[in-house]
Short mmCIF file of C-alpha atoms and ligand atoms in Angstrom, two decimals:
data_model
loop_
_atom_site.label_atom_id
_atom_site.label_comp_id
_atom_site.label_asym_id
_atom_site.label_seq_id
_atom_site.Cartn_x
_atom_site.Cartn_y
_atom_site.Cartn_z
CA MET A 11 68.70 102.46 -41.03
CA LYS A 12 65.63 103.95 -42.63
CA TRP A 13 63.78 103.38 -39.40
CA THR A 14 66.17 105.19 -37.14
CA ARG A 15 66.50 108.08 -39.59
CA SER A 16 62.81 108.68 -40.10
CA LEU A 17 61.82 108.19 -36.48
CA PRO A 18 62.99 111.59 -35.16
CA ASN A 19 61.12 113.37 -37.95
CA LEU A 20 57.95 111.46 -37.24
CA CYS A 21 58.22 112.30 -33.56
CA ALA A 22 58.65 115.97 -34.34
CA LEU A 23 55.56 115.98 -36.52
CA VAL A 24 53.42 114.17 -33.99
CA LEU A 25 54.61 116.47 -31.20
CA THR A 26 53.80 119.65 -33.17
CA ALA A 27 50.36 118.36 -34.12
CA SER A 28 49.46 117.34 -30.59
CA LEU A 29 50.71 120.63 -29.09
CA SER A 30 48.59 122.78 -31.37
CA SER A 31 45.45 120.68 -30.98
CA SER A 32 45.53 119.88 -27.27
CA TYR A 33 46.76 123.12 -25.74
CA ILE A 34 45.08 125.68 -27.97
CA TYR A 35 41.40 124.87 -27.81
CA GLN A 36 39.97 124.81 -31.34
CA GLY A 37 36.27 124.71 -30.63
CA PRO A 38 33.37 124.51 -30.90
CA GLU A 39 32.22 127.93 -29.68
CA ASP A 40 29.93 127.94 -26.65
CA LEU A 41 26.56 129.36 -27.72
CA ARG A 42 25.86 130.66 -24.20
CA ILE A 43 28.67 133.21 -24.57
CA GLN A 44 27.57 136.68 -25.73
CA THR A 45 29.70 139.51 -27.12
CA ALA A 46 29.27 142.55 -24.86
CA LEU A 47 32.00 144.81 -26.25
CA THR A 48 34.06 144.91 -29.42
CA LEU A 49 37.31 146.83 -28.96
CA GLN A 50 40.38 147.64 -31.01
CA ASN A 51 42.72 147.37 -28.00
CA PRO A 52 43.05 144.83 -25.19
CA SER A 53 41.04 145.43 -22.02
CA ASN A 54 42.19 143.79 -18.79
CA GLY A 55 39.16 144.72 -16.73
CA VAL A 56 35.62 146.06 -16.76
CA SER A 57 33.19 147.01 -14.01
CA THR A 58 29.55 147.99 -14.01
CA THR A 59 27.15 149.77 -11.68
CA PRO A 60 23.61 148.46 -11.03
CA GLU A 61 22.38 151.50 -13.00
CA GLY A 62 24.31 150.31 -16.05
CA ARG A 63 27.40 152.52 -16.06
CA LEU A 64 30.39 150.69 -17.49
CA PHE A 65 34.11 151.33 -16.92
CA VAL A 66 36.82 149.78 -19.05
CA LEU A 67 40.56 149.51 -18.41
CA PHE A 68 42.97 149.32 -21.34
CA ALA A 69 46.17 147.33 -20.84
CA ARG A 70 48.05 149.00 -23.72
CA VAL A 71 50.22 145.87 -24.12
CA ASP A 72 49.67 146.22 -27.87
CA GLY A 73 51.72 149.43 -27.81
CA SER A 74 48.65 151.62 -28.38
CA LYS A 75 48.41 155.06 -26.81
CA GLY A 76 45.40 156.65 -25.18
CA PRO A 77 43.53 156.69 -21.88
CA GLN A 78 43.94 153.77 -19.49
CA VAL A 79 40.53 154.09 -17.83
CA VAL A 80 37.37 155.10 -19.69
CA GLU A 81 33.65 155.24 -19.10
CA TYR A 82 32.06 153.35 -21.97
CA ASN A 83 28.72 154.12 -23.58
CA THR A 84 27.30 150.83 -24.89
CA ILE A 85 24.54 152.50 -26.92
CA ILE A 86 26.86 154.34 -29.27
CA ASN A 87 30.08 152.38 -28.51
CA THR A 88 32.20 155.38 -27.62
CA SER A 89 34.17 156.16 -24.49
CA VAL A 90 35.53 159.10 -22.54
CA PRO A 91 38.65 159.12 -20.32
CA TYR A 92 37.77 158.59 -16.65
CA PRO A 93 37.84 160.38 -14.24
CA ASN A 94 39.15 162.83 -16.84
CA ALA A 95 41.69 163.29 -19.63
CA GLU A 96 44.47 164.75 -17.46
CA TRP A 97 44.51 161.87 -14.93
CA ASN A 98 44.96 159.63 -17.99
CA ASN A 99 47.70 161.74 -19.56
CA TYR A 100 50.83 160.95 -17.53
CA THR A 101 54.09 161.80 -19.24
CA THR A 102 57.61 161.97 -17.81
CA GLY A 103 57.94 165.05 -15.65
CA LYS A 104 54.30 165.25 -14.62
CA ASP A 105 53.35 164.64 -10.97
CA PRO A 106 52.87 160.87 -10.48
CA ALA A 107 50.66 161.59 -7.44
CA THR A 108 47.96 163.17 -9.62
CA HIS A 109 48.23 161.05 -12.77
CA LEU A 110 47.72 157.38 -13.55
CA VAL A 111 51.21 156.14 -14.36
CA ARG A 112 50.18 152.60 -15.36
CA THR A 113 46.89 151.26 -14.05
CA ASN A 114 46.81 147.50 -13.60
CA SER A 115 43.28 147.06 -12.32
CA GLN A 116 40.02 148.86 -11.68
CA ARG A 117 36.89 147.90 -9.83
CA ILE A 118 33.85 149.36 -8.16
CA GLY A 119 33.97 148.58 -4.46
CA PRO A 120 31.30 147.91 -1.86
CA GLU A 121 30.65 151.66 -1.72
CA ASP A 122 29.86 153.77 -4.74
CA LEU A 123 33.52 154.36 -5.60
CA LEU A 124 35.65 153.24 -8.54
CA TRP A 125 39.04 152.02 -7.34
CA LEU A 126 42.11 152.25 -9.55
CA VAL A 127 45.30 150.34 -8.77
CA ASP A 128 48.26 152.21 -10.22
CA THR A 129 51.54 150.26 -10.38
CA GLY A 130 53.46 153.53 -10.48
CA SER A 131 55.86 151.97 -12.95
CA PRO A 132 55.73 153.54 -16.42
CA ALA A 133 56.26 150.27 -18.33
CA PHE A 134 55.97 146.54 -17.56
CA GLY A 135 59.13 145.62 -15.62
CA ALA A 136 60.29 149.25 -15.27
CA PRO A 137 61.19 150.43 -11.73
CA VAL A 138 58.48 151.99 -9.60
CA ILE A 139 58.53 155.80 -9.32
CA PHE A 140 58.91 156.66 -5.63
CA PRO A 141 57.31 157.86 -3.49
CA ASN A 142 54.00 158.73 -5.18
CA GLY A 143 53.86 156.55 -8.29
CA PRO A 144 52.36 153.40 -6.73
CA LYS A 145 48.93 154.20 -5.35
CA LEU A 146 45.33 153.24 -4.88
CA VAL A 147 42.94 155.89 -6.17
CA SER A 148 39.23 156.08 -5.38
CA VAL A 149 36.90 158.02 -7.66
CA ASN A 150 33.48 159.15 -6.45
CA LEU A 151 30.93 157.97 -9.04
CA THR A 152 28.48 160.74 -8.09
CA THR A 153 30.88 163.64 -8.52
CA ASN A 154 33.23 161.85 -10.97
CA GLN A 155 36.11 163.36 -8.98
CA VAL A 156 39.05 161.64 -7.35
CA GLN A 157 38.03 161.18 -3.73
CA ARG A 158 41.22 159.88 -2.13
CA VAL A 159 44.70 158.81 -3.13
CA TYR A 160 46.38 156.19 -0.97
CA SER A 161 50.11 156.42 -1.57
CA MET A 162 51.70 152.96 -1.67
CA GLY A 163 55.29 154.16 -1.74
CA ASN A 164 55.96 152.82 1.76
CA ALA A 165 54.52 149.40 0.93
CA THR A 166 56.23 148.74 -2.40
CA LEU A 167 59.72 147.93 -3.66
CA SER A 168 61.40 149.14 -6.81
CA SER A 169 60.54 145.81 -8.46
CA SER A 170 56.92 145.81 -7.24
CA LEU A 171 53.95 145.38 -9.54
CA LEU A 172 50.99 146.63 -7.53
CA ASP A 173 48.42 144.36 -9.06
CA ASP A 174 44.91 144.29 -7.67
CA VAL A 175 42.70 145.17 -4.68
CA ARG A 176 39.91 143.54 -2.64
CA PHE A 177 38.04 144.78 0.42
CA ASN A 178 37.06 143.58 3.87
CA PRO A 179 34.40 146.11 4.95
CA ALA A 180 34.09 144.58 8.45
CA SER A 181 37.66 145.62 9.35
CA ASN A 182 37.83 148.54 6.87
CA LYS A 183 40.92 146.97 5.29
CA ALA A 184 41.91 146.56 1.67
CA TYR A 185 44.21 143.79 0.50
CA LEU A 186 46.52 144.35 -2.46
CA THR A 187 48.63 141.81 -4.32
CA ASP A 188 52.20 142.52 -5.36
CA ALA A 189 52.92 140.57 -8.53
CA GLY A 190 56.44 141.97 -8.96
CA ALA A 191 57.87 141.32 -5.48
CA PRO A 192 55.96 138.51 -3.76
CA ALA A 193 53.72 139.87 -0.95
CA ILE A 194 50.25 140.86 0.14
CA ILE A 195 49.80 144.46 1.27
CA ILE A 196 47.22 145.23 3.95
CA LEU A 197 45.89 148.78 3.81
CA ASP A 198 43.83 150.48 6.53
CA LEU A 199 41.29 152.47 4.53
CA CYS A 200 40.80 154.95 7.36
CA THR A 201 44.41 155.87 8.18
CA GLY A 202 46.12 154.89 4.92
CA ALA A 203 48.75 152.90 6.84
CA THR A 204 50.08 149.76 5.17
CA VAL A 205 51.82 146.50 6.13
CA ARG A 206 53.51 144.02 3.76
CA VAL A 207 52.92 140.40 4.74
CA LEU A 208 53.63 136.92 3.35
CA VAL A 209 56.75 138.42 1.82
CA ASP A 210 58.48 135.86 -0.45
CA ASP A 211 56.20 133.21 1.06
CA ALA A 212 55.64 130.05 -1.01
CA SER A 213 51.99 131.09 -1.39
CA THR A 214 52.79 134.50 -2.91
CA SER A 215 55.78 133.33 -4.97
CA ALA A 216 55.67 131.58 -8.34
CA TYR A 217 57.21 128.12 -8.60
CA MET A 218 56.80 128.28 -12.39
CA PRO A 219 56.57 130.99 -15.04
CA VAL A 220 53.09 131.83 -16.39
CA SER A 221 51.87 129.72 -19.31
CA ALA A 222 49.43 130.75 -22.01
CA GLU A 223 48.26 129.09 -25.22
CA GLY A 224 50.56 126.22 -24.32
CA ASN A 225 53.80 128.17 -23.90
CA LEU A 226 55.71 129.59 -20.97
CA LEU A 227 55.94 133.37 -21.07
CA HIS A 228 59.20 135.25 -21.45
CA ALA A 229 59.97 138.78 -20.33
CA SER A 230 61.82 141.18 -22.62
CA GLY A 231 65.43 140.08 -22.61
CA GLY A 232 64.45 136.42 -22.71
CA MET A 233 64.14 135.47 -19.01
CA PHE A 234 61.10 133.43 -18.01
CA GLU A 235 58.22 135.59 -16.78
CA HIS A 236 57.23 134.91 -13.19
CA ILE A 237 54.15 136.82 -12.00
CA TYR A 238 53.79 136.63 -8.22
CA ALA A 239 50.74 137.27 -5.97
CA ASP A 240 48.08 138.34 -8.45
CA GLN A 241 44.51 137.00 -8.36
CA HIS A 242 42.62 137.17 -5.06
CA GLU A 243 39.12 137.24 -3.58
CA VAL A 244 37.43 137.72 -0.20
CA SER A 245 34.64 135.24 0.69
CA PRO A 246 31.11 136.76 0.86
CA ASP A 247 31.04 136.27 4.65
CA GLY A 248 34.33 138.17 4.94
CA LYS A 249 36.04 135.25 6.70
CA TYR A 250 38.54 134.07 4.09
CA TYR A 251 41.02 135.64 1.73
CA TYR A 252 41.92 133.57 -1.34
CA TYR A 253 45.06 134.43 -3.28
CA GLN A 254 47.50 133.00 -5.81
CA PRO A 255 50.37 133.78 -8.15
CA SER A 256 49.39 134.06 -11.82
CA ASN A 257 50.85 130.63 -12.64
CA GLY A 258 48.27 129.13 -10.26
CA GLY A 259 48.02 127.32 -6.95
CA MET A 260 45.41 129.12 -4.85
CA SER A 261 45.77 129.44 -1.07
CA LEU A 262 43.38 130.67 1.57
CA ILE A 263 43.93 132.40 4.89
CA PRO A 264 41.44 133.71 7.47
CA THR A 265 41.02 137.48 7.17
CA ALA A 266 41.17 137.58 10.99
CA ALA A 267 44.78 136.35 10.79
CA LEU A 268 45.66 138.91 8.11
CA ASP A 269 44.06 141.74 10.07
CA ALA A 270 45.77 140.63 13.31
CA ALA A 271 49.10 140.77 11.47
CA PHE A 272 48.38 144.36 10.53
CA TYR A 273 48.64 145.40 14.19
CA ASN A 274 50.92 142.67 15.52
CA SER A 275 54.30 142.21 13.85
CA SER A 276 54.89 138.94 15.74
CA MET A 277 51.74 137.63 14.11
CA ALA A 278 52.96 138.92 10.72
CA GLN A 279 56.09 136.79 11.13
CA VAL A 280 54.11 133.57 11.63
CA LEU A 281 51.29 134.36 9.19
CA SER A 282 52.40 131.63 6.83
CA ASP A 283 51.29 129.04 9.43
CA TYR A 284 47.70 130.24 9.02
CA ARG A 285 47.42 129.65 5.27
CA GLU A 286 46.21 126.49 3.59
CA PRO A 287 46.17 125.22 0.02
CA PHE A 288 42.73 125.79 -1.52
CA ALA A 289 42.74 124.71 -5.17
CA LEU A 290 45.32 123.67 -7.75
CA THR A 291 44.41 126.30 -10.30
CA PRO A 292 46.17 126.49 -13.68
CA SER A 293 47.92 129.57 -15.08
CA THR A 294 45.27 132.23 -14.58
CA GLY A 295 44.39 135.52 -16.22
CA GLY A 296 41.75 136.66 -13.74
CA THR A 297 39.13 135.66 -11.20
CA ALA A 298 35.76 136.78 -9.79
CA ILE A 299 33.67 135.64 -6.82
CA ASP A 300 29.87 135.32 -6.67
CA ALA A 301 27.34 135.75 -3.84
CA GLU A 302 27.56 132.03 -3.01
CA GLY A 303 31.34 132.15 -2.71
CA ASN A 304 32.09 130.34 -5.97
CA ILE A 305 35.30 131.57 -7.59
CA TYR A 306 35.60 131.81 -11.38
CA SER A 307 39.12 131.44 -12.71
CA SER A 308 40.30 131.83 -16.32
CA ASP A 309 42.73 129.22 -17.64
CA THR A 310 45.14 131.02 -19.96
CA ASP A 311 46.42 127.79 -21.51
CA ASN A 312 43.22 126.37 -22.94
CA GLN A 313 40.62 129.13 -23.20
CA SER A 314 38.45 127.90 -20.35
CA ILE A 315 36.81 129.28 -17.22
CA LEU A 316 36.83 127.11 -14.11
CA LYS A 317 34.22 127.36 -11.38
CA ILE A 318 35.65 126.56 -7.95
CA TYR A 319 33.13 125.80 -5.20
CA PRO A 320 33.76 127.04 -1.63
CA ASN A 321 34.86 123.49 -0.75
CA GLY A 322 37.64 123.74 -3.35
CA THR A 323 36.11 121.40 -5.95
CA LYS A 324 36.85 122.58 -9.49
CA THR A 325 34.45 122.23 -12.42
CA LEU A 326 34.48 123.56 -15.97
CA LEU A 327 32.12 126.52 -16.52
CA CYS A 328 32.90 127.02 -20.20
CA GLN A 329 35.57 126.58 -22.82
CA ASP A 330 35.62 128.52 -26.08
CA PRO A 331 38.38 129.33 -28.60
CA ARG A 332 37.59 133.06 -28.26
CA LEU A 333 38.52 133.15 -24.54
CA LEU A 334 42.14 134.16 -25.21
CA TRP A 335 43.72 135.23 -21.91
CA VAL A 336 40.59 136.32 -20.09
CA ASP A 337 41.86 138.81 -17.52
CA ALA A 338 40.07 140.25 -14.45
CA MET A 339 36.43 139.16 -14.54
CA TRP A 340 33.34 140.88 -13.19
CA ILE A 341 29.88 139.76 -12.06
CA ASP A 342 26.97 142.16 -12.58
CA THR A 343 23.54 142.42 -10.93
CA GLN A 344 22.01 140.67 -13.96
CA LYS A 345 23.96 137.56 -12.87
CA ARG A 346 26.34 137.69 -15.82
CA LEU A 347 30.06 136.99 -15.71
CA TRP A 348 32.03 139.49 -17.81
CA MET A 349 35.12 138.02 -19.48
CA PRO A 350 37.58 140.43 -21.12
CA ALA A 351 39.56 138.36 -23.64
CA ALA A 352 42.74 140.45 -23.53
CA GLN A 353 45.27 138.27 -25.45
CA LEU A 354 47.76 139.61 -22.88
CA ASN A 355 50.34 136.88 -23.59
CA ARG A 356 50.52 138.14 -27.18
CA GLY A 357 51.43 141.67 -26.05
CA GLN A 358 54.75 143.52 -26.17
CA PRO A 359 55.90 142.77 -22.60
CA PHE A 360 56.01 139.02 -23.29
CA ASN A 361 57.33 139.05 -26.86
CA ASN A 362 60.47 141.17 -26.60
CA GLY A 363 58.70 144.36 -27.62
CA THR A 364 56.57 143.03 -30.49
CA SER A 365 52.80 142.77 -30.21
CA TYR A 366 50.99 139.80 -31.74
CA VAL A 367 47.60 140.93 -30.43
CA VAL A 368 44.95 140.41 -33.14
CA PRO A 369 42.10 142.97 -33.12
CA PRO A 370 39.20 143.22 -32.78
CA LEU A 371 39.16 142.19 -29.13
CA HIS A 372 36.04 141.27 -27.25
CA VAL A 373 34.60 141.37 -23.79
CA PHE A 374 32.20 138.45 -23.46
CA THR A 375 29.46 137.64 -20.96
CA ILE A 376 27.89 134.38 -19.82
CA ASP A 377 24.91 133.89 -17.51
CA ILE A 378 25.95 132.25 -14.25
CA GLY A 379 22.64 132.51 -12.37
CA VAL A 380 24.24 134.16 -9.30
CA GLY A 381 24.94 137.82 -8.60
CA PRO A 382 28.02 139.44 -7.08
CA SER A 383 29.19 139.06 -3.49
CA LEU A 384 27.70 142.07 -1.73
CA ILE A 385 30.84 142.86 0.24
CA ASP A 386 32.68 142.93 -3.12
CA HIS A 387 30.36 145.27 -4.99
CA ALA A 388 26.69 146.02 -5.53
C1 NAG B 438 28.17 148.23 -30.22
O1 NAG B 438 28.95 147.05 -30.02
C2 NAG B 438 28.17 145.88 -29.82
C3 NAG B 438 29.11 144.75 -29.45
O2 NAG B 438 30.12 144.60 -30.36
C4 NAG B 438 27.35 145.62 -31.09
O3 NAG B 438 26.54 144.48 -30.87
C5 NAG B 438 26.47 146.82 -31.38
O4 NAG B 438 25.80 146.62 -32.62
C6 NAG B 438 27.30 148.11 -31.46
N1 NAG B 438 26.41 149.25 -31.57
C7 NAG B 438 26.64 150.23 -32.43
C8 NAG B 438 25.63 151.37 -32.43
O5 NAG B 438 27.59 150.25 -33.19
C1 NAG B 439 48.48 165.55 -22.60
O1 NAG B 439 49.30 166.52 -21.99
C2 NAG B 439 50.12 167.20 -22.93
C3 NAG B 439 51.08 168.09 -22.15
O2 NAG B 439 50.44 168.69 -21.05
C4 NAG B 439 49.24 167.98 -23.89
O3 NAG B 439 50.03 168.62 -24.85
C5 NAG B 439 48.28 166.99 -24.60
O4 NAG B 439 47.38 167.72 -25.40
C6 NAG B 439 47.51 166.19 -23.58
N1 NAG B 439 46.75 165.14 -24.24
C7 NAG B 439 45.49 164.86 -23.92
C8 NAG B 439 44.85 163.75 -24.70
O5 NAG B 439 44.89 165.44 -23.07
C1 NAG B 440 30.46 160.98 -3.23
O1 NAG B 440 30.25 162.38 -3.24
C2 NAG B 440 28.97 162.76 -2.76
C3 NAG B 440 28.83 164.26 -3.01
O2 NAG B 440 29.92 164.96 -2.44
C4 NAG B 440 28.90 162.39 -1.29
O3 NAG B 440 27.63 162.73 -0.79
C5 NAG B 440 29.10 160.89 -1.15
O4 NAG B 440 29.16 160.53 0.22
C6 NAG B 440 30.40 160.45 -1.81
N1 NAG B 440 30.44 158.99 -1.86
C7 NAG B 440 31.26 158.26 -1.10
C8 NAG B 440 31.17 156.78 -1.25
O5 NAG B 440 32.06 158.74 -0.33
C1 NAG B 441 55.49 156.64 4.77
O1 NAG B 441 56.52 156.57 5.75
C2 NAG B 441 56.93 157.83 6.20
C3 NAG B 441 58.13 157.63 7.14
O2 NAG B 441 57.82 156.69 8.12
C4 NAG B 441 55.77 158.53 6.90
O3 NAG B 441 56.16 159.83 7.31
C5 NAG B 441 54.62 158.65 5.92
O4 NAG B 441 53.48 159.17 6.57
C6 NAG B 441 54.26 157.31 5.34
N1 NAG B 441 53.27 157.49 4.30
C7 NAG B 441 52.17 156.78 4.26
C8 NAG B 441 51.26 157.05 3.11
O5 NAG B 441 51.88 155.90 5.07
C1 NAG B 442 65.14 141.31 -28.05
O1 NAG B 442 65.23 142.38 -28.98
C2 NAG B 442 66.49 143.03 -28.95
C3 NAG B 442 66.45 144.18 -29.94
O2 NAG B 442 65.30 144.94 -29.74
C4 NAG B 442 67.59 142.05 -29.34
O3 NAG B 442 68.84 142.69 -29.21
C5 NAG B 442 67.55 140.84 -28.41
O4 NAG B 442 68.44 139.86 -28.87
C6 NAG B 442 66.15 140.25 -28.38
N1 NAG B 442 66.13 139.20 -27.38
C7 NAG B 442 65.58 138.02 -27.58
C8 NAG B 442 65.63 137.05 -26.44
O5 NAG B 442 65.05 137.71 -28.64
C1 NAG B 443 50.74 138.79 18.60
O1 NAG B 443 50.98 137.61 17.83
C2 NAG B 443 51.71 136.63 18.52
C3 NAG B 443 52.02 135.50 17.52
O2 NAG B 443 50.84 134.97 16.98
C4 NAG B 443 50.88 136.15 19.72
O3 NAG B 443 51.61 135.20 20.44
C5 NAG B 443 50.55 137.35 20.60
O4 NAG B 443 49.68 136.91 21.62
C6 NAG B 443 49.88 138.43 19.79
N1 NAG B 443 49.71 139.60 20.61
C7 NAG B 443 48.53 140.19 20.80
C8 NAG B 443 48.50 141.39 21.66
O5 NAG B 443 47.50 139.78 20.25
C1 NAG B 444 42.96 122.76 -19.64
O1 NAG B 444 44.33 122.52 -19.54
C2 NAG B 444 44.74 122.08 -18.28
C3 NAG B 444 46.23 121.97 -18.33
O2 NAG B 444 46.79 123.19 -18.62
C4 NAG B 444 44.10 120.78 -17.93
O3 NAG B 444 44.45 120.43 -16.62
C5 NAG B 444 42.61 120.91 -18.02
O4 NAG B 444 42.03 119.67 -17.83
C6 NAG B 444 42.22 121.47 -19.35
N1 NAG B 444 40.82 121.70 -19.32
C7 NAG B 444 40.05 121.42 -20.34
C8 NAG B 444 38.59 121.69 -20.12
O5 NAG B 444 40.47 120.99 -21.38
C1 NAG B 445 31.82 120.51 -3.27
O1 NAG B 445 30.65 121.30 -3.49
C2 NAG B 445 29.97 120.99 -4.69
C3 NAG B 445 28.84 122.01 -4.85
O2 NAG B 445 28.07 122.07 -3.71
C4 NAG B 445 29.47 119.55 -4.67
O3 NAG B 445 28.82 119.27 -5.89
C5 NAG B 445 30.68 118.66 -4.48
O4 NAG B 445 30.24 117.32 -4.37
C6 NAG B 445 31.47 119.02 -3.24
N1 NAG B 445 32.70 118.25 -3.22
C7 NAG B 445 33.14 117.63 -2.14
C8 NAG B 445 34.41 116.90 -2.28
O5 NAG B 445 32.52 117.68 -1.08
#
């Protein structure tokens, strides 16, 4: 009798102990990892210019207020709203076409422009504001003025989460992921016309909710949190587009097939036949691609960064207890990988309105010995 009564308790103890030690990586710290920025609020993306300018995106999942996009001065550790205060000061009633409603990603592109992906939805899970809320904004880094606004109202649904952008300079197309309604959006950068493809395809959908620090994420209200087409990259030769939902499972498709589908709706209907599995990635916070076509992918469950070779083989780049939900990564001309440890899973959207984010937050770097893909950014 004693046996059968004590057994369940023992099991529970063993289970708890193994969960906390195997899924949340305890250490040691990796001495190659340097602290580049110390912040009070989570950042889900940074980008740098070869001259050393630095732009930082704040996710505001901790409930903090303030600018979404800033230019950061690393000498004195202060920042100014970018491109200016008013673009960063959207409130209900202001024109969503000329304000950042909720920016989900930022990056410098192959030209000297900073690109901002605005979901157009004022809060995580809130409906998109049509027609001008969802948009892609380019900012000229010479004039520090908005250069062009691509309205994405025609390419998004009410439940969309316009997530991220990559470029194919050869065809002058941009590819955007929709993490709220599974699809890839192809944008012609000349005309501004858009086409939604791979809609509700297995490769853009999420077969599981996202997992971080060992637990599946929940949206406010308690439902499991599925985050659809999210991380993506274009190969340095421009031939392949890699993409995945946030819970992992990366596919690839030739950019020629994507671009053909832009002009040919019959092709768009059969596009799924042109994709292939590429790598079984885990739940992922963000990716980056280097000049040799290696993809770096952050594992949100166990504080590690994977390096995936162009042939799809995965290796471990680094693992460190500080790498808590590393979001969109960035490779600079000094051959460093920037890793913003955003603790996103601890934020309000995934904890029924309460933030468990623990400041200070850090953006880390690690030397990878390879620079950025030149069609991605200088
Ligand atoms: C700025 O922040 C970095 C990274 O946290 C730190 O190493 C540096 O000492 C700070 N500089 C100043 C002037 O506070
Ligand atoms: C934001 O806009 C409001 C209303 O236009 C204004 O009162 C406030 O001072 C602005 N805040 C910033 C930081 O610019
Ligand atoms: C940025 O603005 C400058 C000055 O107007 C212009 O010469 C340059 O072509 C613009 N950059 C891009 C990438 O369009
Ligand atoms: C959106 O669609 C409408 C109606 O077809 C069209 O008039 C408008 O130009 C489109 N906008 C964009 C940005 O493509
Ligand atoms: C979320 O919080 C609300 C109150 O803010 C509460 O009514 C609801 O039960 C909570 N849901 C869950 C799943 O905890
Ligand atoms: C359009 O795509 C369909 C399906 O792949 C293909 O059969 C057709 O030849 C394409 N049309 C043109 C003009 O390329
Ligand atoms: C990280 O966790 C995943 C499962 O989520 C596992 O497949 C992988 O081997 C782990 N990596 C390391 C370096 O522990
Ligand atoms: C994939 O590429 C890496 C790096 O070149 C190499 O080490 C590995 O053996 C390759 N794997 C396969 C299965 O060819």
